[in-house]
mmCIF file of C-alpha atoms in Angstrom:
data_model
loop_
_atom_site.group_PDB
_atom_site.id
_atom_site.type_symbol
_atom_site.label_atom_id
_atom_site.label_comp_id
_atom_site.label_asym_id
_atom_site.label_seq_id
_atom_site.Cartn_x
_atom_site.Cartn_y
_atom_site.Cartn_z
ATOM 1 C CA VAL A 1 0.151 0.335 0.072
ATOM 2 C CA PRO A 2 1.365 4.153 -0.270
ATOM 3 C CA HIS A 3 2.496 5.731 1.398
ATOM 4 C CA SER A 4 -0.354 8.739 1.037
ATOM 5 C CA GLU A 5 -2.907 6.366 0.893
ATOM 6 C CA ARG A 6 -1.509 4.746 4.651
ATOM 7 C CA ILE A 7 -1.511 8.563 6.044
ATOM 8 C CA GLY A 8 -4.651 8.807 4.743
ATOM 9 C CA PHE A 9 -6.718 5.966 6.308
ATOM 10 C CA LEU A 10 -4.566 7.291 9.465
ATOM 11 C CA SER A 11 -5.353 10.713 9.612
ATOM 12 C CA LYS A 12 -9.263 9.115 9.125
ATOM 13 C CA LEU A 13 -9.009 6.783 12.568
ATOM 14 C CA SER A 14 -7.849 9.336 14.535
ATOM 15 C CA PHE A 15 -10.498 12.097 12.951
ATOM 16 C CA ALA A 16 -13.193 9.394 13.758
ATOM 17 C CA ALA A 17 -11.573 8.821 17.149
ATOM 18 C CA ILE A 18 -13.010 12.798 17.466
ATOM 19 C CA VAL A 19 -15.950 12.447 15.695
ATOM 20 C CA SER A 20 -18.463 10.067 14.428
ATOM 21 C CA ASP A 21 -20.031 9.795 11.351
ATOM 22 C CA GLU A 22 -23.294 11.107 13.576
ATOM 23 C CA GLY A 23 -21.764 13.980 15.265
ATOM 24 C CA GLU A 24 -21.200 12.373 18.607
ATOM 25 C CA SER A 25 -17.891 12.633 20.170
ATOM 26 C CA CYS A 26 -16.829 12.139 23.909
ATOM 27 C CA LYS A 27 -14.471 14.488 23.319
ATOM 28 C CA PHE A 28 -15.799 17.354 22.210
ATOM 29 C CA ASP A 29 -18.352 16.378 25.055
ATOM 30 C CA ARG A 30 -15.122 16.424 27.752
ATOM 31 C CA ALA A 31 -13.664 19.093 26.194
ATOM 32 C CA THR A 32 -17.205 21.777 26.642
ATOM 33 C CA GLU A 33 -17.830 20.507 30.032
ATOM 34 C CA ILE A 34 -13.814 21.948 30.970
ATOM 35 C CA CYS A 35 -14.497 24.730 28.591
ATOM 36 C CA LEU A 36 -17.598 25.956 31.014
ATOM 37 C CA MET A 37 -15.521 25.354 33.863
ATOM 38 C CA ALA A 38 -13.031 27.956 32.968
ATOM 39 C CA LYS A 39 -15.664 30.368 31.447
ATOM 40 C CA GLU A 40 -16.817 29.500 35.782
ATOM 41 C CA LEU A 41 -13.663 30.435 36.682
ATOM 42 C CA GLU A 42 -12.716 33.730 34.012
ATOM 43 C CA ARG A 43 -9.988 31.317 32.766
ATOM 44 C CA LYS A 44 -9.368 31.261 28.851
ATOM 45 C CA VAL A 45 -8.904 28.801 26.523
ATOM 46 C CA ILE A 46 -7.023 26.757 24.229
ATOM 47 C CA ILE A 47 -7.564 24.686 21.748
ATOM 48 C CA PHE A 48 -5.847 21.963 19.251
ATOM 49 C CA SER A 49 -6.921 20.091 16.983
ATOM 50 C CA ASN A 50 -4.761 18.436 13.377
ATOM 51 C CA TYR A 51 -7.942 18.639 11.899
ATOM 52 C CA ASN A 52 -9.979 21.486 11.193
ATOM 53 C CA LYS A 53 -13.474 20.253 10.572
ATOM 54 C CA ALA A 54 -13.199 19.258 14.142
ATOM 55 C CA LEU A 55 -12.348 22.759 15.482
ATOM 56 C CA LYS A 56 -15.646 23.951 13.012
ATOM 57 C CA GLN A 57 -17.126 21.449 14.533
ATOM 58 C CA PHE A 58 -16.539 22.298 18.049
ATOM 59 C CA GLN A 59 -17.483 25.819 17.623
ATOM 60 C CA LYS A 60 -20.352 25.545 16.744
ATOM 61 C CA ILE A 61 -21.473 23.078 19.580
ATOM 62 C CA LEU A 62 -19.135 26.124 21.686
ATOM 63 C CA LYS A 63 -21.858 28.590 19.883
ATOM 64 C CA ASN A 64 -24.633 26.408 21.388
ATOM 65 C CA ASN A 65 -23.530 26.653 24.707
ATOM 66 C CA GLU A 66 -22.630 30.259 24.648
ATOM 67 C CA ILE A 67 -19.420 29.796 24.464
ATOM 68 C CA GLU A 68 -17.321 32.957 21.929
ATOM 69 C CA SER A 69 -14.907 31.552 20.771
ATOM 70 C CA GLY A 70 -11.977 32.523 17.587
ATOM 71 C CA LEU A 71 -10.932 30.398 15.373
ATOM 72 C CA LEU A 72 -6.788 29.995 13.862
ATOM 73 C CA THR A 73 -6.492 27.223 10.632
ATOM 74 C CA GLY A 74 -4.189 28.273 8.164
ATOM 75 C CA GLU A 75 -7.380 28.556 5.987
ATOM 76 C CA ILE A 76 -7.428 32.318 7.136
ATOM 77 C CA ASP A 77 -5.467 34.530 5.905
ATOM 78 C CA LYS A 78 -2.013 36.850 8.027
ATOM 79 C CA GLN A 79 -3.983 39.741 8.782
ATOM 80 C CA ASP A 80 -7.543 37.525 9.687
ATOM 81 C CA ARG A 81 -5.469 35.830 12.086
ATOM 82 C CA ASN A 82 -3.834 38.518 13.542
ATOM 83 C CA ARG A 83 -6.873 39.656 14.491
ATOM 84 C CA HIS A 84 -8.451 36.823 16.210
ATOM 85 C CA ILE A 85 -4.711 36.525 17.987
ATOM 86 C CA SER A 86 -5.750 39.755 19.221
ATOM 87 C CA LYS A 87 -8.878 39.847 20.173
ATOM 88 C CA PHE A 88 -8.098 36.681 21.542
ATOM 89 C CA LYS A 89 -5.656 38.710 23.382
ATOM 90 C CA LYS A 90 -7.851 42.254 24.861
ATOM 91 C CA ASP A 91 -11.389 40.483 24.890
ATOM 92 C CA LYS A 92 -12.444 39.147 28.234
ATOM 93 C CA ASN A 93 -16.076 38.051 26.733
ATOM 94 C CA LEU A 94 -13.604 35.752 23.719
ATOM 95 C CA LEU A 95 -13.370 32.402 25.592
ATOM 96 C CA CYS A 96 -11.781 30.195 23.963
ATOM 97 C CA LEU A 97 -9.179 30.319 20.192
ATOM 98 C CA LEU A 98 -10.029 26.646 18.594
ATOM 99 C CA CYS A 99 -5.976 26.945 16.243
ATOM 100 C CA ASN A 100 -5.143 23.599 13.861
ATOM 101 C CA ALA A 101 -1.885 23.252 15.430
ATOM 102 C CA ARG A 102 -0.023 22.852 12.945
ATOM 103 C CA ILE A 103 -0.701 26.061 12.441
ATOM 104 C CA ALA A 104 -0.923 27.736 15.522
ATOM 105 C CA GLY A 105 1.943 24.896 17.118
ATOM 106 C CA GLU A 106 5.001 28.414 15.640
ATOM 107 C CA GLY A 107 5.771 31.632 17.280
ATOM 108 C CA LEU A 108 2.587 32.641 19.397
ATOM 109 C CA THR A 109 2.464 33.406 22.380
ATOM 110 C CA LEU A 110 -1.194 33.122 24.431
ATOM 111 C CA THR A 111 -0.437 33.714 27.644
ATOM 112 C CA GLU A 112 -3.746 34.770 28.393
ATOM 113 C CA ALA A 113 -4.996 31.064 28.395
ATOM 114 C CA SER A 114 -4.106 29.098 31.391
ATOM 115 C CA ILE A 115 -5.914 26.189 30.023
ATOM 116 C CA VAL A 116 -4.723 23.570 27.164
ATOM 117 C CA ILE A 117 -6.617 20.869 25.109
ATOM 118 C CA PHE A 118 -6.009 18.788 22.449
ATOM 119 C CA LEU A 119 -8.880 16.850 20.657
ATOM 120 C CA ASN A 120 -6.520 15.161 18.579
ATOM 121 C CA GLU A 121 -2.482 14.988 19.568
ATOM 122 C CA TRP A 122 0.544 14.233 16.884
ATOM 123 C CA TRP A 123 2.912 11.356 16.623
ATOM 124 C CA ASN A 124 5.818 13.574 17.334
ATOM 125 C CA PRO A 125 5.189 14.713 21.701
ATOM 126 C CA SER A 126 7.981 17.439 20.123
ATOM 127 C CA SER A 127 4.694 19.188 18.659
ATOM 128 C CA ASN A 128 2.686 18.756 20.588
ATOM 129 C CA ARG A 129 4.653 20.532 23.707
ATOM 130 C CA GLN A 130 5.832 22.632 21.640
ATOM 131 C CA ALA A 131 2.485 23.940 20.681
ATOM 132 C CA GLU A 132 1.383 23.987 24.426
ATOM 133 C CA ASP A 133 4.595 26.297 24.396
ATOM 134 C CA ARG A 134 1.842 28.413 23.006
ATOM 135 C CA VAL A 135 0.685 29.577 26.787
ATOM 136 C CA ASN A 136 3.035 28.113 28.722
ATOM 137 C CA ARG A 137 5.557 30.838 28.533
ATOM 138 C CA ILE A 138 7.348 33.629 29.886
ATOM 139 C CA GLY A 139 4.942 35.776 31.425
ATOM 140 C CA GLN A 140 2.415 32.929 32.354
ATOM 141 C CA LYS A 141 1.119 34.328 35.852
ATOM 142 C CA GLU A 142 -1.069 31.068 36.261
ATOM 143 C CA ASN A 143 -0.442 27.968 36.516
ATOM 144 C CA VAL A 144 -1.570 25.889 33.003
ATOM 145 C CA LEU A 145 -3.700 22.924 32.814
ATOM 146 C CA VAL A 146 -3.256 20.857 29.569
ATOM 147 C CA TYR A 147 -5.651 17.876 28.725
ATOM 148 C CA ALA A 148 -4.859 15.493 25.718
ATOM 149 C CA LEU A 149 -8.175 14.002 25.220
ATOM 150 C CA ARG A 150 -7.869 10.692 23.868
ATOM 151 C CA SER A 151 -11.118 8.170 23.291
ATOM 152 C CA LYS A 152 -10.694 3.521 24.478
ATOM 153 C CA ASN A 153 -10.579 1.610 22.573
ATOM 154 C CA THR A 154 -9.146 3.456 18.387
ATOM 155 C CA ILE A 155 -6.197 4.614 17.218
ATOM 156 C CA ASP A 156 -5.423 6.987 20.519
ATOM 157 C CA ASP A 157 -4.680 3.688 22.615
ATOM 158 C CA SER A 158 -1.879 2.771 19.812
ATOM 159 C CA LEU A 159 -0.891 7.194 19.632
ATOM 160 C CA GLY A 160 -0.875 7.636 23.247
ATOM 161 C CA GLU A 161 2.062 3.815 23.224
ATOM 162 C CA ILE A 162 3.705 5.606 21.030
ATOM 163 C CA ILE A 163 4.368 9.379 21.927
ATOM 164 C CA GLU A 164 5.377 7.410 25.368
ATOM 165 C CA SER A 165 8.104 5.637 24.047
ATOM 166 C CA LYS A 166 8.841 8.525 22.297
ATOM 167 C CA ILE A 167 8.984 10.225 25.348
ATOM 168 C CA ASN A 168 11.382 7.911 27.451
ATOM 169 C CA LEU A 169 13.157 7.795 24.654
ATOM 170 C CA GLU A 170 13.762 11.548 24.371
ATOM 171 C CA ASN A 171 14.855 10.956 28.834
ATOM 172 C CA GLU A 172 16.712 8.193 28.701
ATOM 173 C CA PHE A 173 18.981 9.306 25.778
ATOM 174 C CA LEU A 174 19.187 12.999 27.485
ATOM 175 C CA GLU A 175 19.572 11.143 31.196
ATOM 176 C CA LYS A 176 22.374 8.882 29.684
ATOM 177 C CA LEU A 177 24.252 12.673 27.635
ATOM 178 C CA ILE A 178 23.691 14.154 31.241
ATOM 179 C CA ARG A 179 25.537 11.022 32.771
ATOM 180 C CA ASN A 180 28.312 11.064 30.283
ATOM 181 C CA ILE A 181 29.075 15.482 30.280
ATOM 182 C CA ILE A 182 28.911 15.171 34.176
#
């Protein structure tokens, strides 16, 4: 099977772990609970996914729950992107910023938020950390809560194992490197 077909199949499995064809989603349910809690606590939230379709579907759910949100995807031009970011930073009513992890994973400082939700994670843990670091930066005044939502009995199980093994390998490498330096 060609590489592109395998990647496409894995992407379909990953998207299905977020939301079913019928629009049902345990992840959306849990993320909504977290956002409602954040609204009560007057804390801002960044929600990451690799799928624009999932972000747009979740934005509708937030709207139905009277939670104002912005959206950052590759479909938005740079001027609108900057406007959305500025509004998120300044507008106390704009509680959530839904971000494509590939677009918003680099070069942003979003310390106005103190909660991060991953609707899905990327295979590379450093990419996930880089996205998380948009919020967890110098200037952050609150403890940052990070939620990586995983659906049981889906590709998320395997993905979680892969991510953990990569983190363990990285830690093992760093420990050996430090021992050799010291």
